[in-house]
Amino acid sequence: MADQPNAGMSEFWNGSGGENWVSREARLESSLRPFGQQAIAAGAIVAGQQILDIGFGCGDTTLEMAVKAGPEGQVHGVDISTAMVETAENKAAGKGVANVSFECADAQTKAFPVDNYDLVFSRFGVMFFDDPIAAFKNIYTALKPGGRLAFMCWAPRDQNAWVGLPLQVVAKHLSLPAPPAIDEPGPFSLSEESRVSAILGAAGFTDIAVELFQTPFVLGGDVDEAVSFLMQLSPSGGAINNAEADEPTRARIAIEMAEMLKSHESDKGVSMSAAALLVTACKQD
């Protein structure tokens, strides 16, 4: 397992990461929806298209694109989390959406059909590759000539208060490790515009464009829900879990987190500023 590409990410998303995500599916999908819709719009979907959705979470973006592609189109989702694949399949069946399919697979190594997709899309699913150039070369091969790539990835940490402020609270109680280097898999591995452009260029893409997208990120409907999210799924939650903090320490962090969040609460929930990069590119005809 250790010699497989993306083995660490696969272990995480098929363990606590995937379980925590699925357990908070409704909140997360609601919070991430503005980012996904922006990227879907950039994909300029036309009825009848073949679309690939990478790292689809619990399938909301896949289903939304399936509606736009129409009955003559098809959307195929790949994700390395078996829990998310199962959740997405159940959701599609419950909604009666027939022109979608889901697969547990790694986009870096999956042998996709060559020249098959009109659009490859991802909402925060392409930042975790061990070898991003190899991964995007593989994605490039799957696109039809003239096909389009559209994805959303996080902008730098210092532009995302929902990451920085909670980590400041955690740092009062635990020694935080250095964040992953920019060339290591993680949420911010594609946060530098120059790095994104270089990777996509090396993979063969042209017409590369990177645009900053900023919007409030809703952490929860109330402070309790926001604290739960920050203690489990966000980078602050990762720091707490990686440090194997004991229960008294977790309780103190939760109390301070709740106090910090009170000033970010409104009738729309608890939110903080967030920034992402909307990236588009093409495969030459």
Short mmCIF file of N, CA and C in Angstrom, two decimals, residues 60-222:
data_model
loop_
_atom_site.label_atom_id
_atom_site.label_comp_id
_atom_site.label_asym_id
_atom_site.label_seq_id
_atom_site.Cartn_x
_atom_site.Cartn_y
_atom_site.Cartn_z
N ASP A 60 -23.15 15.75 -5.28
CA ASP A 60 -24.03 16.86 -5.63
C ASP A 60 -23.63 17.53 -6.94
N THR A 61 -22.33 17.76 -7.12
CA THR A 61 -21.89 18.40 -8.38
C THR A 61 -22.15 17.47 -9.56
N THR A 62 -21.94 16.18 -9.37
CA THR A 62 -22.18 15.21 -10.45
C THR A 62 -23.63 15.25 -10.90
N LEU A 63 -24.53 15.26 -9.93
CA LEU A 63 -25.96 15.28 -10.25
C LEU A 63 -26.38 16.59 -10.91
N GLU A 64 -25.82 17.70 -10.43
CA GLU A 64 -26.16 18.99 -11.03
C GLU A 64 -25.70 19.07 -12.48
N MET A 65 -24.50 18.56 -12.76
CA MET A 65 -24.01 18.57 -14.13
C MET A 65 -24.79 17.62 -15.01
N ALA A 66 -25.29 16.53 -14.42
CA ALA A 66 -26.08 15.58 -15.20
C ALA A 66 -27.36 16.23 -15.73
N VAL A 67 -27.95 17.09 -14.94
CA VAL A 67 -29.15 17.82 -15.39
C VAL A 67 -28.80 18.71 -16.57
N LYS A 68 -27.65 19.40 -16.47
CA LYS A 68 -27.24 20.29 -17.55
C LYS A 68 -26.86 19.52 -18.82
N ALA A 69 -26.27 18.35 -18.64
CA ALA A 69 -25.87 17.54 -19.80
C ALA A 69 -27.07 16.91 -20.49
N GLY A 70 -28.17 16.75 -19.76
CA GLY A 70 -29.40 16.21 -20.35
C GLY A 70 -29.33 14.71 -20.56
N PRO A 71 -30.45 14.12 -20.98
CA PRO A 71 -30.52 12.66 -21.13
C PRO A 71 -29.55 12.08 -22.15
N GLU A 72 -29.12 12.90 -23.10
CA GLU A 72 -28.16 12.43 -24.10
C GLU A 72 -26.71 12.51 -23.60
N GLY A 73 -26.51 13.22 -22.48
CA GLY A 73 -25.19 13.33 -21.91
C GLY A 73 -24.96 12.31 -20.81
N GLN A 74 -23.73 12.29 -20.29
CA GLN A 74 -23.39 11.34 -19.24
C GLN A 74 -22.31 11.96 -18.35
N VAL A 75 -22.47 11.80 -17.05
CA VAL A 75 -21.46 12.28 -16.11
C VAL A 75 -20.95 11.10 -15.30
N HIS A 76 -19.63 10.92 -15.29
CA HIS A 76 -19.00 9.82 -14.54
C HIS A 76 -18.16 10.42 -13.43
N GLY A 77 -18.38 9.98 -12.21
CA GLY A 77 -17.63 10.48 -11.07
C GLY A 77 -16.63 9.46 -10.57
N VAL A 78 -15.42 9.92 -10.24
CA VAL A 78 -14.42 9.06 -9.60
C VAL A 78 -13.99 9.70 -8.29
N ASP A 79 -13.85 8.88 -7.28
CA ASP A 79 -13.42 9.34 -5.96
C ASP A 79 -12.73 8.17 -5.27
N ILE A 80 -11.75 8.46 -4.42
CA ILE A 80 -11.02 7.37 -3.78
C ILE A 80 -11.70 6.89 -2.51
N SER A 81 -12.80 7.52 -2.11
CA SER A 81 -13.51 7.14 -0.89
C SER A 81 -14.69 6.22 -1.20
N THR A 82 -14.65 5.00 -0.69
CA THR A 82 -15.75 4.07 -0.91
C THR A 82 -17.03 4.57 -0.25
N ALA A 83 -16.90 5.23 0.90
CA ALA A 83 -18.08 5.75 1.59
C ALA A 83 -18.77 6.82 0.77
N MET A 84 -18.00 7.67 0.11
CA MET A 84 -18.59 8.72 -0.70
C MET A 84 -19.22 8.15 -1.97
N VAL A 85 -18.57 7.15 -2.55
CA VAL A 85 -19.15 6.52 -3.74
C VAL A 85 -20.51 5.92 -3.41
N GLU A 86 -20.58 5.20 -2.30
CA GLU A 86 -21.84 4.58 -1.89
C GLU A 86 -22.92 5.64 -1.62
N THR A 87 -22.54 6.72 -0.95
CA THR A 87 -23.49 7.80 -0.66
C THR A 87 -24.00 8.43 -1.95
N ALA A 88 -23.10 8.69 -2.89
CA ALA A 88 -23.49 9.31 -4.15
C ALA A 88 -24.41 8.39 -4.97
N GLU A 89 -24.09 7.10 -4.98
CA GLU A 89 -24.94 6.15 -5.72
C GLU A 89 -26.35 6.11 -5.13
N ASN A 90 -26.44 6.10 -3.81
CA ASN A 90 -27.75 6.10 -3.17
C ASN A 90 -28.52 7.38 -3.47
N LYS A 91 -27.80 8.50 -3.49
CA LYS A 91 -28.45 9.78 -3.76
C LYS A 91 -28.98 9.82 -5.19
N ALA A 92 -28.18 9.34 -6.15
CA ALA A 92 -28.61 9.33 -7.55
C ALA A 92 -29.82 8.42 -7.73
N ALA A 93 -29.80 7.27 -7.08
CA ALA A 93 -30.93 6.34 -7.19
C ALA A 93 -32.19 6.96 -6.58
N GLY A 94 -32.02 7.63 -5.44
CA GLY A 94 -33.16 8.25 -4.78
C GLY A 94 -33.77 9.37 -5.59
N LYS A 95 -32.95 10.06 -6.36
CA LYS A 95 -33.44 11.16 -7.19
C LYS A 95 -33.85 10.70 -8.59
N GLY A 96 -33.58 9.43 -8.90
CA GLY A 96 -33.94 8.91 -10.21
C GLY A 96 -33.10 9.47 -11.34
N VAL A 97 -31.86 9.83 -11.07
CA VAL A 97 -30.98 10.37 -12.11
C VAL A 97 -30.25 9.21 -12.78
N ALA A 98 -30.51 9.02 -14.06
CA ALA A 98 -30.00 7.84 -14.76
C ALA A 98 -28.69 8.08 -15.50
N ASN A 99 -28.40 9.33 -15.86
CA ASN A 99 -27.23 9.58 -16.71
C ASN A 99 -25.99 9.92 -15.88
N VAL A 100 -25.83 9.23 -14.75
CA VAL A 100 -24.63 9.36 -13.93
C VAL A 100 -24.10 7.98 -13.58
N SER A 101 -22.82 7.90 -13.31
CA SER A 101 -22.20 6.68 -12.80
C SER A 101 -21.08 7.09 -11.86
N PHE A 102 -20.78 6.23 -10.90
CA PHE A 102 -19.76 6.54 -9.90
C PHE A 102 -18.80 5.36 -9.77
N GLU A 103 -17.54 5.69 -9.47
CA GLU A 103 -16.52 4.66 -9.38
C GLU A 103 -15.50 5.03 -8.32
N CYS A 104 -15.09 4.05 -7.54
CA CYS A 104 -14.00 4.26 -6.59
C CYS A 104 -12.70 4.06 -7.34
N ALA A 105 -12.01 5.15 -7.63
CA ALA A 105 -10.80 5.10 -8.44
C ALA A 105 -9.95 6.33 -8.16
N ASP A 106 -8.69 6.25 -8.52
CA ASP A 106 -7.73 7.34 -8.34
C ASP A 106 -7.46 7.99 -9.69
N ALA A 107 -7.76 9.26 -9.82
CA ALA A 107 -7.62 9.95 -11.10
C ALA A 107 -6.17 10.03 -11.57
N GLN A 108 -5.21 9.85 -10.67
CA GLN A 108 -3.81 9.88 -11.09
C GLN A 108 -3.43 8.64 -11.88
N THR A 109 -4.03 7.50 -11.55
CA THR A 109 -3.61 6.23 -12.14
C THR A 109 -4.71 5.51 -12.92
N LYS A 110 -5.96 5.94 -12.79
CA LYS A 110 -7.06 5.28 -13.49
C LYS A 110 -6.85 5.32 -15.01
N ALA A 111 -7.03 4.17 -15.66
CA ALA A 111 -6.90 4.10 -17.12
C ALA A 111 -8.23 4.56 -17.74
N PHE A 112 -8.37 5.87 -17.90
CA PHE A 112 -9.59 6.42 -18.48
C PHE A 112 -9.63 6.12 -19.99
N PRO A 113 -10.83 6.07 -20.56
CA PRO A 113 -10.93 5.98 -22.02
C PRO A 113 -10.25 7.21 -22.66
N VAL A 114 -9.49 6.98 -23.69
CA VAL A 114 -8.73 8.06 -24.33
C VAL A 114 -9.66 8.93 -25.17
N ASP A 115 -9.43 10.25 -25.12
CA ASP A 115 -10.20 11.21 -25.93
C ASP A 115 -11.72 11.01 -25.74
N ASN A 116 -12.15 10.90 -24.50
CA ASN A 116 -13.53 10.51 -24.23
C ASN A 116 -14.42 11.62 -23.68
N TYR A 117 -13.84 12.57 -22.92
CA TYR A 117 -14.66 13.53 -22.19
C TYR A 117 -14.59 14.93 -22.80
N ASP A 118 -15.74 15.59 -22.83
CA ASP A 118 -15.79 16.98 -23.27
C ASP A 118 -15.34 17.92 -22.17
N LEU A 119 -15.57 17.52 -20.92
CA LEU A 119 -15.23 18.35 -19.76
C LEU A 119 -14.74 17.46 -18.63
N VAL A 120 -13.63 17.86 -18.02
CA VAL A 120 -13.20 17.27 -16.75
C VAL A 120 -13.35 18.36 -15.69
N PHE A 121 -14.08 18.04 -14.66
CA PHE A 121 -14.46 18.99 -13.61
C PHE A 121 -14.00 18.49 -12.25
N SER A 122 -13.72 19.44 -11.35
CA SER A 122 -13.47 19.05 -9.95
C SER A 122 -13.73 20.23 -9.03
N ARG A 123 -14.39 19.96 -7.93
CA ARG A 123 -14.56 20.93 -6.87
C ARG A 123 -13.73 20.45 -5.68
N PHE A 124 -12.53 21.00 -5.57
CA PHE A 124 -11.62 20.68 -4.46
C PHE A 124 -11.24 19.20 -4.42
N GLY A 125 -11.06 18.58 -5.58
CA GLY A 125 -10.69 17.17 -5.59
C GLY A 125 -9.36 16.86 -6.25
N VAL A 126 -8.59 17.90 -6.64
CA VAL A 126 -7.36 17.63 -7.40
C VAL A 126 -6.10 18.12 -6.68
N MET A 127 -6.21 18.40 -5.39
CA MET A 127 -5.05 18.94 -4.66
C MET A 127 -4.26 17.87 -3.91
N PHE A 128 -4.66 16.61 -4.05
CA PHE A 128 -4.12 15.57 -3.18
C PHE A 128 -3.27 14.54 -3.92
N PHE A 129 -2.84 14.85 -5.13
CA PHE A 129 -2.02 13.92 -5.91
C PHE A 129 -0.57 13.91 -5.43
N ASP A 130 0.02 12.72 -5.33
CA ASP A 130 1.46 12.63 -5.04
C ASP A 130 2.27 13.25 -6.17
N ASP A 131 1.84 13.00 -7.39
CA ASP A 131 2.54 13.50 -8.58
C ASP A 131 1.53 14.24 -9.45
N PRO A 132 1.33 15.53 -9.22
CA PRO A 132 0.29 16.25 -9.95
C PRO A 132 0.51 16.31 -11.45
N ILE A 133 1.75 16.37 -11.90
CA ILE A 133 1.98 16.41 -13.35
C ILE A 133 1.53 15.10 -13.98
N ALA A 134 1.89 13.97 -13.36
CA ALA A 134 1.44 12.67 -13.88
C ALA A 134 -0.08 12.58 -13.86
N ALA A 135 -0.70 13.09 -12.79
CA ALA A 135 -2.16 13.04 -12.68
C ALA A 135 -2.83 13.86 -13.77
N PHE A 136 -2.34 15.08 -13.97
CA PHE A 136 -2.98 15.92 -14.98
C PHE A 136 -2.66 15.46 -16.40
N LYS A 137 -1.53 14.79 -16.60
CA LYS A 137 -1.28 14.17 -17.90
C LYS A 137 -2.31 13.08 -18.17
N ASN A 138 -2.62 12.32 -17.12
CA ASN A 138 -3.63 11.26 -17.25
C ASN A 138 -5.00 11.85 -17.56
N ILE A 139 -5.32 12.95 -16.88
CA ILE A 139 -6.58 13.64 -17.12
C ILE A 139 -6.62 14.21 -18.54
N TYR A 140 -5.50 14.77 -18.96
CA TYR A 140 -5.40 15.33 -20.32
C TYR A 140 -5.70 14.27 -21.37
N THR A 141 -5.17 13.08 -21.16
CA THR A 141 -5.39 11.98 -22.10
C THR A 141 -6.88 11.63 -22.21
N ALA A 142 -7.60 11.76 -21.09
CA ALA A 142 -9.02 11.40 -21.08
C ALA A 142 -9.89 12.40 -21.81
N LEU A 143 -9.42 13.65 -21.96
CA LEU A 143 -10.20 14.68 -22.63
C LEU A 143 -10.19 14.50 -24.15
N LYS A 144 -11.31 14.84 -24.77
CA LYS A 144 -11.35 14.90 -26.22
C LYS A 144 -10.50 16.08 -26.70
N PRO A 145 -9.95 16.03 -27.89
CA PRO A 145 -9.32 17.23 -28.45
C PRO A 145 -10.31 18.39 -28.44
N GLY A 146 -9.88 19.53 -27.93
CA GLY A 146 -10.77 20.67 -27.78
C GLY A 146 -11.55 20.64 -26.47
N GLY A 147 -11.36 19.58 -25.67
CA GLY A 147 -12.06 19.45 -24.40
C GLY A 147 -11.58 20.45 -23.37
N ARG A 148 -12.34 20.59 -22.30
CA ARG A 148 -12.13 21.65 -21.32
C ARG A 148 -11.92 21.07 -19.93
N LEU A 149 -11.04 21.71 -19.18
CA LEU A 149 -10.80 21.41 -17.76
C LEU A 149 -11.27 22.59 -16.94
N ALA A 150 -12.04 22.32 -15.87
CA ALA A 150 -12.48 23.39 -14.97
C ALA A 150 -12.48 22.84 -13.55
N PHE A 151 -11.72 23.49 -12.67
CA PHE A 151 -11.71 23.02 -11.29
C PHE A 151 -11.52 24.18 -10.31
N MET A 152 -11.92 23.89 -9.07
CA MET A 152 -11.76 24.82 -7.97
C MET A 152 -10.77 24.23 -6.98
N CYS A 153 -9.81 25.03 -6.54
CA CYS A 153 -8.87 24.61 -5.51
C CYS A 153 -8.68 25.79 -4.54
N TRP A 154 -8.20 25.52 -3.34
CA TRP A 154 -8.07 26.58 -2.36
C TRP A 154 -6.96 27.55 -2.71
N ALA A 155 -7.20 28.82 -2.46
CA ALA A 155 -6.18 29.87 -2.56
C ALA A 155 -5.28 29.76 -1.31
N PRO A 156 -4.23 30.57 -1.21
CA PRO A 156 -3.31 30.45 -0.07
C PRO A 156 -4.00 30.51 1.29
N ARG A 157 -3.39 29.86 2.26
CA ARG A 157 -3.92 29.78 3.62
C ARG A 157 -4.24 31.15 4.19
N ASP A 158 -3.34 32.13 3.96
CA ASP A 158 -3.52 33.43 4.60
C ASP A 158 -4.71 34.21 4.02
N GLN A 159 -5.33 33.68 2.97
CA GLN A 159 -6.54 34.29 2.43
C GLN A 159 -7.80 33.56 2.88
N ASN A 160 -7.61 32.56 3.75
CA ASN A 160 -8.72 31.75 4.24
C ASN A 160 -8.79 31.82 5.75
N ALA A 161 -9.58 32.78 6.24
CA ALA A 161 -9.71 32.97 7.69
C ALA A 161 -10.28 31.73 8.37
N TRP A 162 -11.12 30.97 7.67
CA TRP A 162 -11.73 29.78 8.26
C TRP A 162 -10.68 28.72 8.59
N VAL A 163 -9.50 28.85 8.01
CA VAL A 163 -8.39 27.96 8.34
C VAL A 163 -7.49 28.58 9.41
N GLY A 164 -7.09 29.84 9.19
CA GLY A 164 -6.11 30.47 10.07
C GLY A 164 -6.59 30.75 11.47
N LEU A 165 -7.78 31.30 11.62
CA LEU A 165 -8.25 31.68 12.95
C LEU A 165 -8.47 30.48 13.87
N PRO A 166 -9.10 29.40 13.41
CA PRO A 166 -9.23 28.23 14.28
C PRO A 166 -7.88 27.61 14.65
N LEU A 167 -6.93 27.63 13.71
CA LEU A 167 -5.61 27.08 14.02
C LEU A 167 -4.90 27.91 15.10
N GLN A 168 -5.17 29.20 15.13
CA GLN A 168 -4.60 30.03 16.20
C GLN A 168 -5.12 29.60 17.57
N VAL A 169 -6.37 29.21 17.62
CA VAL A 169 -6.94 28.71 18.88
C VAL A 169 -6.28 27.40 19.27
N VAL A 170 -6.15 26.50 18.31
CA VAL A 170 -5.55 25.19 18.60
C VAL A 170 -4.10 25.35 19.06
N ALA A 171 -3.39 26.31 18.45
CA ALA A 171 -1.97 26.51 18.77
C ALA A 171 -1.74 26.95 20.22
N LYS A 172 -2.76 27.45 20.87
CA LYS A 172 -2.62 27.82 22.28
C LYS A 172 -2.54 26.59 23.18
N HIS A 173 -2.96 25.45 22.67
CA HIS A 173 -3.06 24.25 23.49
C HIS A 173 -2.19 23.10 23.00
N LEU A 174 -1.82 23.13 21.72
CA LEU A 174 -1.05 22.03 21.15
C LEU A 174 0.08 22.58 20.30
N SER A 175 1.15 21.82 20.19
CA SER A 175 2.24 22.19 19.29
C SER A 175 1.85 21.77 17.88
N LEU A 176 1.74 22.74 17.00
CA LEU A 176 1.32 22.44 15.64
C LEU A 176 2.52 22.09 14.77
N PRO A 177 2.42 21.04 13.98
CA PRO A 177 3.49 20.73 13.03
C PRO A 177 3.49 21.77 11.92
N ALA A 178 4.60 21.84 11.22
CA ALA A 178 4.66 22.73 10.06
C ALA A 178 3.64 22.26 9.02
N PRO A 179 2.96 23.16 8.34
CA PRO A 179 2.02 22.74 7.30
C PRO A 179 2.76 22.03 6.17
N PRO A 180 2.06 21.21 5.40
CA PRO A 180 2.72 20.52 4.28
C PRO A 180 3.38 21.52 3.33
N ALA A 181 4.50 21.12 2.77
CA ALA A 181 5.16 21.96 1.77
C ALA A 181 4.24 22.08 0.55
N ILE A 182 4.48 23.11 -0.23
CA ILE A 182 3.61 23.38 -1.38
C ILE A 182 3.61 22.23 -2.38
N ASP A 183 4.70 21.43 -2.41
CA ASP A 183 4.77 20.32 -3.36
C ASP A 183 4.34 19.00 -2.74
N GLU A 184 3.71 19.05 -1.57
CA GLU A 184 3.17 17.86 -0.92
C GLU A 184 1.65 17.85 -1.04
N PRO A 185 1.03 16.65 -1.12
CA PRO A 185 -0.43 16.59 -1.22
C PRO A 185 -1.10 17.27 -0.04
N GLY A 186 -2.14 18.01 -0.30
CA GLY A 186 -2.86 18.69 0.78
C GLY A 186 -3.78 19.75 0.21
N PRO A 187 -4.64 20.33 1.03
CA PRO A 187 -5.63 21.28 0.54
C PRO A 187 -5.04 22.49 -0.19
N PHE A 188 -3.78 22.86 0.15
CA PHE A 188 -3.21 24.09 -0.42
C PHE A 188 -2.05 23.83 -1.38
N SER A 189 -1.98 22.60 -1.89
CA SER A 189 -0.87 22.26 -2.78
C SER A 189 -0.95 22.96 -4.13
N LEU A 190 -2.13 23.45 -4.50
CA LEU A 190 -2.29 24.17 -5.77
C LEU A 190 -2.69 25.63 -5.54
N SER A 191 -2.31 26.16 -4.40
CA SER A 191 -2.75 27.50 -4.03
C SER A 191 -1.96 28.62 -4.69
N GLU A 192 -0.84 28.31 -5.32
CA GLU A 192 -0.03 29.32 -6.00
C GLU A 192 -0.32 29.28 -7.50
N GLU A 193 -0.73 30.43 -8.03
CA GLU A 193 -1.11 30.49 -9.44
C GLU A 193 0.01 30.03 -10.36
N SER A 194 1.24 30.42 -10.05
CA SER A 194 2.36 30.05 -10.92
C SER A 194 2.59 28.54 -10.92
N ARG A 195 2.39 27.91 -9.76
CA ARG A 195 2.56 26.45 -9.68
C ARG A 195 1.47 25.73 -10.46
N VAL A 196 0.23 26.18 -10.32
CA VAL A 196 -0.87 25.57 -11.07
C VAL A 196 -0.60 25.66 -12.57
N SER A 197 -0.23 26.85 -13.02
CA SER A 197 0.01 27.05 -14.45
C SER A 197 1.16 26.19 -14.95
N ALA A 198 2.20 26.06 -14.15
CA ALA A 198 3.36 25.26 -14.55
C ALA A 198 2.99 23.78 -14.65
N ILE A 199 2.23 23.28 -13.68
CA ILE A 199 1.82 21.88 -13.70
C ILE A 199 0.94 21.58 -14.91
N LEU A 200 -0.05 22.42 -15.14
CA LEU A 200 -0.95 22.19 -16.27
C LEU A 200 -0.23 22.33 -17.61
N GLY A 201 0.69 23.28 -17.68
CA GLY A 201 1.47 23.43 -18.90
C GLY A 201 2.33 22.21 -19.17
N ALA A 202 2.95 21.66 -18.12
CA ALA A 202 3.78 20.47 -18.26
C ALA A 202 2.94 19.26 -18.67
N ALA A 203 1.66 19.27 -18.29
CA ALA A 203 0.77 18.16 -18.63
C ALA A 203 0.21 18.28 -20.04
N GLY A 204 0.44 19.43 -20.69
CA GLY A 204 0.01 19.59 -22.07
C GLY A 204 -1.12 20.57 -22.30
N PHE A 205 -1.70 21.11 -21.23
CA PHE A 205 -2.85 21.99 -21.37
C PHE A 205 -2.46 23.35 -21.93
N THR A 206 -3.41 23.97 -22.61
CA THR A 206 -3.24 25.32 -23.14
C THR A 206 -4.38 26.19 -22.64
N ASP A 207 -4.32 27.47 -22.97
CA ASP A 207 -5.36 28.44 -22.57
C ASP A 207 -5.64 28.36 -21.07
N ILE A 208 -4.59 28.30 -20.29
CA ILE A 208 -4.72 28.17 -18.83
C ILE A 208 -5.08 29.52 -18.23
N ALA A 209 -6.13 29.53 -17.44
CA ALA A 209 -6.55 30.76 -16.77
C ALA A 209 -6.82 30.46 -15.29
N VAL A 210 -6.38 31.37 -14.42
CA VAL A 210 -6.56 31.21 -12.98
C VAL A 210 -7.19 32.49 -12.44
N GLU A 211 -8.34 32.33 -11.78
CA GLU A 211 -9.11 33.48 -11.30
C GLU A 211 -9.40 33.31 -9.81
N LEU A 212 -9.20 34.37 -9.04
CA LEU A 212 -9.50 34.33 -7.61
C LEU A 212 -11.01 34.41 -7.39
N PHE A 213 -11.53 33.52 -6.55
CA PHE A 213 -12.95 33.53 -6.20
C PHE A 213 -13.07 33.61 -4.68
N GLN A 214 -13.77 34.63 -4.20
CA GLN A 214 -13.91 34.85 -2.76
C GLN A 214 -15.39 34.84 -2.37
N THR A 215 -15.69 34.17 -1.29
CA THR A 215 -17.06 34.10 -0.79
C THR A 215 -17.02 33.66 0.67
N PRO A 216 -17.99 34.03 1.48
CA PRO A 216 -18.03 33.53 2.86
C PRO A 216 -18.19 32.01 2.86
N PHE A 217 -17.49 31.36 3.77
CA PHE A 217 -17.59 29.92 3.94
C PHE A 217 -18.39 29.65 5.20
N VAL A 218 -19.55 29.01 5.05
CA VAL A 218 -20.43 28.75 6.18
C VAL A 218 -19.95 27.50 6.91
N LEU A 219 -19.54 27.68 8.17
CA LEU A 219 -18.99 26.58 8.96
C LEU A 219 -20.07 25.78 9.66
N GLY A 220 -21.24 26.39 9.86
CA GLY A 220 -22.32 25.70 10.53
C GLY A 220 -23.53 26.59 10.66
N GLY A 221 -24.68 25.99 10.92
CA GLY A 221 -25.89 26.76 11.11
C GLY A 221 -25.89 27.54 12.41
N ASP A 222 -25.11 27.06 13.38
CA ASP A 222 -24.94 27.76 14.66
C ASP A 222 -23.55 27.48 15.18
#
